[in-house]
Coordinates of C-alpha atoms in Angstrom, one line a residue:
X1040 CA 72.3 3.9 47.8
X1041 CA 69.6 4.7 46.5
X1042 CA 67.7 2.4 43.7
X1043 CA 67.1 5.1 40.6
X1044 CA 65.2 3.7 37.2
X1045 CA 68.9 3.3 35.6
X1046 CA 69.6 0.9 38.2
X1047 CA 66.7 -1.5 37.6
X1048 CA 67.1 -0.9 33.5
X1049 CA 70.5 -2.5 33.7
X1050 CA 69.3 -4.7 36.5
X1051 CA 67.3 -5.8 33.7
X1052 CA 69.5 -5.8 30.9
X1053 CA 72.5 -7.5 32.7
X1054 CA 69.9 -10.6 33.9
X1055 CA 69.5 -11.5 30.0
X1056 CA 66.7 -14.4 29.8
X1057 CA 63.4 -14.9 27.2
X1058 CA 61.4 -12.7 26.6
X1059 CA 58.6 -14.4 29.3
X1060 CA 60.9 -14.0 32.4
X1061 CA 62.3 -10.4 31.1
X1062 CA 58.6 -9.2 31.3
X1063 CA 57.9 -11.2 35.1
X1064 CA 61.1 -9.5 35.8
X1065 CA 59.9 -6.1 34.8
X1066 CA 56.2 -6.6 36.4
X1067 CA 57.6 -8.0 39.8
X1068 CA 59.8 -5.0 40.5
X1069 CA 57.1 -2.2 39.1
X1070 CA 55.1 -4.3 41.7
X1071 CA 57.4 -3.5 44.3
X1072 CA 58.1 -0.6 43.9
X1073 CA 54.4 1.3 43.1
X1074 CA 53.8 -0.6 47.0
X1075 CA 57.0 0.6 48.5
X1076 CA 56.0 4.1 47.1
X1077 CA 52.4 4.0 47.6
X1078 CA 52.9 2.9 51.4
X1079 CA 55.6 5.7 52.1
X1080 CA 58.5 3.5 52.1
X1081 CA 60.2 5.9 48.5
X1082 CA 59.5 8.8 47.8
X1083 CA 60.0 8.1 44.7
X1084 CA 59.5 5.5 42.2
X1085 CA 62.3 4.6 40.5
X1086 CA 60.0 1.7 38.3
X1087 CA 58.4 4.7 36.5
X1088 CA 59.4 5.4 33.3
X1089 CA 61.4 8.7 32.5
X1090 CA 60.0 11.1 29.4
X1091 CA 62.3 11.7 26.3
X1092 CA 60.0 14.4 24.8
X1093 CA 62.0 17.3 25.8
X1094 CA 65.2 15.1 24.7
X1095 CA 66.9 14.9 21.0
X1096 CA 67.9 11.3 21.0
X1097 CA 65.3 9.1 18.3
X1098 CA 64.1 6.4 19.7
X1099 CA 65.1 2.9 20.2
X1100 CA 65.6 1.6 16.7
X1101 CA 62.7 -1.4 17.4
X1102 CA 59.9 1.1 18.2
X1103 CA 61.1 3.5 15.5
X1104 CA 61.2 0.3 13.0
X1105 CA 57.5 -1.1 14.1
X1106 CA 56.4 2.5 13.7
X1107 CA 57.3 2.6 10.1
X1108 CA 55.6 -0.9 9.5
X1109 CA 52.2 0.3 11.2
X1110 CA 52.0 3.6 9.6
X1111 CA 52.8 1.2 6.3
X1112 CA 49.4 -0.3 7.0
X1113 CA 47.4 2.5 8.0
X1114 CA 48.2 3.7 4.4
X1115 CA 47.6 0.1 3.1
X1116 CA 44.2 0.1 4.8
X1117 CA 43.2 4.0 3.4
X1118 CA 43.2 5.7 6.0
X1119 CA 44.1 9.7 5.4
X1120 CA 47.5 11.0 5.8
X1121 CA 46.1 13.3 8.8
X1122 CA 44.6 10.2 10.6
X1123 CA 48.2 8.2 9.7
X1124 CA 50.2 11.9 10.8
X1125 CA 48.1 11.8 14.0
X1126 CA 48.6 8.2 14.4
X1127 CA 52.4 8.1 14.3
X1128 CA 52.7 11.2 16.9
X1129 CA 50.4 9.5 19.9
X1130 CA 53.0 6.1 19.1
X1131 CA 55.9 8.1 19.2
X1132 CA 55.4 10.5 22.4
X1133 CA 54.0 6.7 23.7
X1134 CA 57.6 5.5 22.8
X1135 CA 59.5 7.8 24.3
X1136 CA 58.3 7.7 27.3
X1137 CA 58.8 3.7 27.3
X1138 CA 62.6 3.9 26.2
X1139 CA 63.5 0.9 28.6
X1140 CA 61.1 -1.7 27.0
X1141 CA 60.9 -2.8 23.1
X1142 CA 57.3 -2.4 21.6
X1143 CA 55.8 -6.3 22.6
X1144 CA 57.3 -6.0 26.6
X1145 CA 55.3 -3.3 27.1
X1146 CA 52.3 -4.7 30.0
X1147 CA 48.8 -3.6 30.7
X1148 CA 50.5 -1.9 33.3
X1149 CA 53.0 0.6 31.1
X1150 CA 49.9 1.8 29.5
X1151 CA 47.8 2.1 32.3
X1152 CA 49.9 4.0 33.8
X1153 CA 50.6 6.2 31.1
X1154 CA 46.8 7.0 30.7
X1155 CA 46.2 7.9 34.3
X1156 CA 48.3 11.4 33.8
X1157 CA 46.1 13.3 35.4
X1158 CA 46.6 16.6 33.5
X1159 CA 45.5 14.6 30.2
X1160 CA 41.6 16.1 29.1
X1161 CA 39.2 13.5 28.3
X1162 CA 38.8 13.5 25.0
X1163 CA 43.2 13.5 24.2
X1164 CA 43.2 10.4 26.3
X1165 CA 40.4 8.6 24.6
X1166 CA 42.3 9.1 21.1
X1167 CA 45.4 7.9 22.8
X1168 CA 43.5 5.0 23.5
X1169 CA 42.3 4.0 20.8
X1170 CA 45.7 4.5 18.6
X1171 CA 47.4 2.2 21.8
X1172 CA 44.1 -0.5 20.8
X1173 CA 44.8 -0.1 16.7
X1174 CA 48.5 -0.8 17.5
X1175 CA 48.6 -3.4 19.6
X1176 CA 45.5 -5.2 17.5
X1177 CA 47.9 -5.0 13.6
X1178 CA 50.4 -6.5 16.3
X1179 CA 48.2 -9.7 16.9
X1180 CA 47.1 -9.5 13.4
X1181 CA 50.5 -9.6 11.9
X1182 CA 51.9 -12.1 14.3
X1183 CA 54.1 -9.9 16.2
X1184 CA 52.9 -10.5 19.4
X1185 CA 50.1 -13.0 21.0
X1186 CA 48.4 -10.5 22.7
X1187 CA 47.5 -6.9 22.7
X1188 CA 48.4 -5.7 26.5
X1189 CA 45.5 -3.0 25.0
X1190 CA 42.9 -5.2 24.7
X1191 CA 42.3 -4.9 28.6
X1192 CA 42.6 -0.8 28.5
X1193 CA 38.9 0.3 30.4
X1194 CA 37.1 2.3 28.2
X1195 CA 37.2 6.5 29.3
X1196 CA 34.1 7.9 28.9
X1197 CA 33.4 11.2 27.1
X1198 CA 34.5 14.2 29.4
X1199 CA 32.2 17.2 29.9
X1200 CA 33.4 19.7 27.5
X1201 CA 31.3 23.1 27.3
X1202 CA 31.5 25.4 23.5
X1203 CA 33.9 27.6 23.0
X1204 CA 32.5 29.5 19.4
X1205 CA 35.6 32.2 18.4
X1206 CA 33.2 35.1 19.3
X1207 CA 32.5 37.8 16.3
X1208 CA 35.5 40.6 17.0
X1209 CA 37.9 38.1 17.0
X1210 CA 37.1 36.3 13.7
X1211 CA 37.0 39.8 12.1
X1212 CA 40.5 41.3 13.8
X1213 CA 42.0 38.0 12.3
X1214 CA 40.7 38.3 9.2
X1215 CA 42.3 42.1 8.9
X1216 CA 45.5 40.6 9.9
X1217 CA 45.6 37.3 7.7
X1218 CA 47.4 36.9 5.1
X1219 CA 45.9 35.4 1.7
X1220 CA 45.6 31.6 2.3
X1221 CA 44.9 32.3 6.6
X1222 CA 42.4 33.9 5.8
X1223 CA 40.7 31.5 3.6
X1224 CA 41.7 28.5 5.5
X1225 CA 39.2 30.9 8.7
X1226 CA 36.7 31.4 5.9
X1227 CA 36.9 27.3 5.7
X1228 CA 36.7 26.6 9.3
X1229 CA 34.4 29.2 10.6
X1230 CA 31.9 29.6 7.8
X1231 CA 31.4 26.4 6.2
X1232 CA 32.6 23.6 9.7
X1233 CA 35.2 22.1 8.7
X1234 CA 38.4 20.0 11.0
X1235 CA 41.9 21.6 9.8
X1236 CA 43.2 18.2 8.8
X1237 CA 39.9 18.7 6.5
X1238 CA 40.9 22.0 5.3
X1239 CA 44.4 21.3 4.6
X1240 CA 43.3 18.3 2.6
X1241 CA 41.1 20.7 0.2
X1242 CA 42.5 19.6 -3.4
X1243 CA 40.7 21.6 -6.9
X1244 CA 39.2 18.3 -7.6
X1245 CA 36.8 17.9 -4.3
X1246 CA 34.8 21.5 -6.1
X1247 CA 32.0 21.1 -7.8
X1248 CA 28.6 22.7 -9.0
X1249 CA 27.8 25.8 -11.7
X1250 CA 27.4 28.9 -9.6
X1251 CA 25.5 30.2 -6.5
X1252 CA 25.4 25.9 -6.5
X1253 CA 29.2 25.3 -5.5
X1254 CA 29.4 22.2 -3.7
X1255 CA 33.0 20.3 -2.1
X1256 CA 33.4 16.5 -1.3
X1257 CA 35.1 17.5 2.3
X1258 CA 37.8 14.0 3.0
X1259 CA 36.7 14.2 6.5
X1260 CA 38.1 12.0 10.0
X1261 CA 37.9 8.0 9.9
X1262 CA 38.0 8.7 6.1
X1263 CA 34.5 9.4 6.4
X1264 CA 33.6 11.7 2.4
X1265 CA 30.5 14.0 3.1
X1266 CA 29.4 16.8 0.5
X1267 CA 28.8 20.6 1.8
X1268 CA 27.2 23.5 -0.4
X1269 CA 30.3 26.4 -0.5
X1270 CA 29.3 29.8 -0.2
X1271 CA 29.5 32.1 -3.7
X1272 CA 32.7 33.7 -2.5
X1273 CA 34.3 31.3 -1.0
X1274 CA 34.0 29.0 -4.2
X1275 CA 35.2 32.0 -6.0
X1276 CA 38.6 32.4 -3.7
X1277 CA 39.1 28.3 -4.3
X1278 CA 39.1 28.7 -7.9
X1279 CA 40.8 30.9 -9.0
X1280 CA 43.8 28.9 -7.0
X1281 CA 46.3 27.0 -9.6
X1282 CA 45.3 23.1 -9.5
X1283 CA 46.1 20.9 -6.8
X1284 CA 45.7 21.5 -2.8
X1285 CA 44.0 25.0 -2.2
X1286 CA 47.2 24.5 1.0
X1287 CA 50.7 22.8 -0.6
X1288 CA 52.6 21.7 1.8
X1289 CA 55.2 18.5 2.2
X1290 CA 52.6 16.3 3.9
X1291 CA 52.1 14.5 0.3
X1292 CA 51.5 17.7 -1.8
X1293 CA 49.9 19.3 1.5
X1294 CA 50.5 21.5 4.7
X1295 CA 50.7 20.1 7.8
X1296 CA 47.1 19.9 9.1
X1297 CA 49.1 20.7 13.0
X1298 CA 51.1 23.4 10.9
X1299 CA 48.4 24.8 9.2
X1300 CA 46.7 25.1 13.0
X1301 CA 49.9 26.6 14.9
X1302 CA 49.1 29.6 12.4
X1303 CA 45.1 29.7 12.5
X1304 CA 45.2 30.2 16.2
X1305 CA 48.2 32.4 16.2
X1306 CA 45.8 35.2 14.5
X1307 CA 43.2 33.6 17.4
X1308 CA 43.4 35.5 20.8
X1309 CA 45.4 33.2 23.3
X1310 CA 43.9 30.0 24.1
X1311 CA 42.6 30.6 21.5
X1312 CA 42.6 27.5 18.6
X1313 CA 41.4 26.4 14.7
X1314 CA 39.2 24.1 16.7
X1315 CA 36.6 27.1 17.9
X1316 CA 35.8 27.8 14.5
X1317 CA 34.8 25.1 14.0
X1318 CA 32.3 26.2 17.2
X1319 CA 32.0 29.0 16.0
X1320 CA 29.8 27.8 12.6
X1321 CA 28.1 24.9 14.6
X1322 CA 26.9 27.5 16.8
X1323 CA 25.9 30.1 14.8
X1324 CA 24.3 27.0 11.8
X1325 CA 22.1 25.7 14.8
X1326 CA 20.4 29.6 15.7
X1327 CA 19.8 30.0 11.6
X1328 CA 17.9 26.0 11.5
X1329 CA 17.6 25.3 14.5
X1330 CA 18.1 21.7 13.4
X1331 CA 20.3 19.5 15.7
X1332 CA 20.6 16.9 12.7
X1333 CA 21.2 19.4 10.5
X1334 CA 24.2 20.6 11.7
X1335 CA 25.2 16.9 12.8
X1336 CA 25.1 16.5 8.6
X1337 CA 27.1 19.4 7.7
X1338 CA 30.2 19.1 10.7
X1339 CA 29.9 15.3 9.7
X1340 CA 29.5 13.8 13.6
X1341 CA 28.6 10.8 14.1
X1342 CA 26.1 11.3 17.1
X1343 CA 23.9 14.3 18.0
X1344 CA 25.8 14.1 21.0
X1345 CA 28.5 15.2 20.0
X1346 CA 26.9 18.4 17.9
X1347 CA 25.5 18.9 21.2
X1348 CA 28.4 20.1 22.5
X1349 CA 29.4 21.9 19.4
X1350 CA 26.5 24.6 19.9
X1351 CA 26.9 27.3 22.3
X1352 CA 23.0 28.7 23.2
X1353 CA 23.3 32.2 23.9
X1354 CA 21.4 33.3 27.5
X1355 CA 19.6 35.4 25.4
X1356 CA 17.4 33.0 23.5
X1357 CA 17.2 31.1 27.1
X1358 CA 15.9 33.8 28.3
X1359 CA 13.7 34.5 25.0
X1360 CA 12.4 30.7 25.3
X1361 CA 11.2 31.4 28.7
X1362 CA 9.3 34.3 28.9
X1363 CA 7.2 32.8 25.6
X1364 CA 6.6 30.4 27.4
X1365 CA 5.5 32.0 30.7
X1366 CA 3.2 34.1 29.0

């Protein structure tokens, strides 16, 4: 009889023993079947976890409880709701893919194997790595486990990302088809350079100034804040809204960034996301200012190297530069 993943799970449950013994058994089985698969002795590795993401089944109670506690911790240290939701989503995805193991039975091999998925972009892989490291360091600090399996996760290099700004005709078409609230979200992303989570959390109390000199306090990534000047027409639209969040919803009063992103992306061509509007802002801002550090400040990036990945230099500008130098 061929050994299946279910057989392995059943056997591990039946042998009992303490946590260290369970981990030793599991590690040995994984090593054996990893070798057998790599050497062609079996056509499928039964020790690998089966993804449950397509299933409606809830997570194991141990995972649910720890993710809930971790979420409380993140809120307790002042992380934004956007950050809390993102971490929770990533952890739930990992937990669903490791249903047979508890959160503190996970090994470095489990993490590396999960991170090695060929279909992931470098940025997506980097985000998952960061989440796992924060989660397991919290587990160590709170006495839930003596060591973090994520501590030795290899560093993921940033990928080569080509800027993908929304084209002017695509943007204008989206504005024409959008309802009022979506039109405002489009403009905040494309004309002020906000991320979807920053758009989702725009609040009436964050708008200050006087006519012609309106300013928006932006609640950025990593709980960093920055002040941005607002175009008069956008400020006027925001100030006409009722007090509170500009985009009301169920996440502590505001819309979910993910839901907002899907809604705005639906107005753009297939395959183009809301984030491409931010690329549009970066590209146009650089064309006008010619100052990457100024664009970096506007976007709220920690490094100009990140900002450069948002700015698309047109062929016409490159050709014009070459012609000017050659004269």
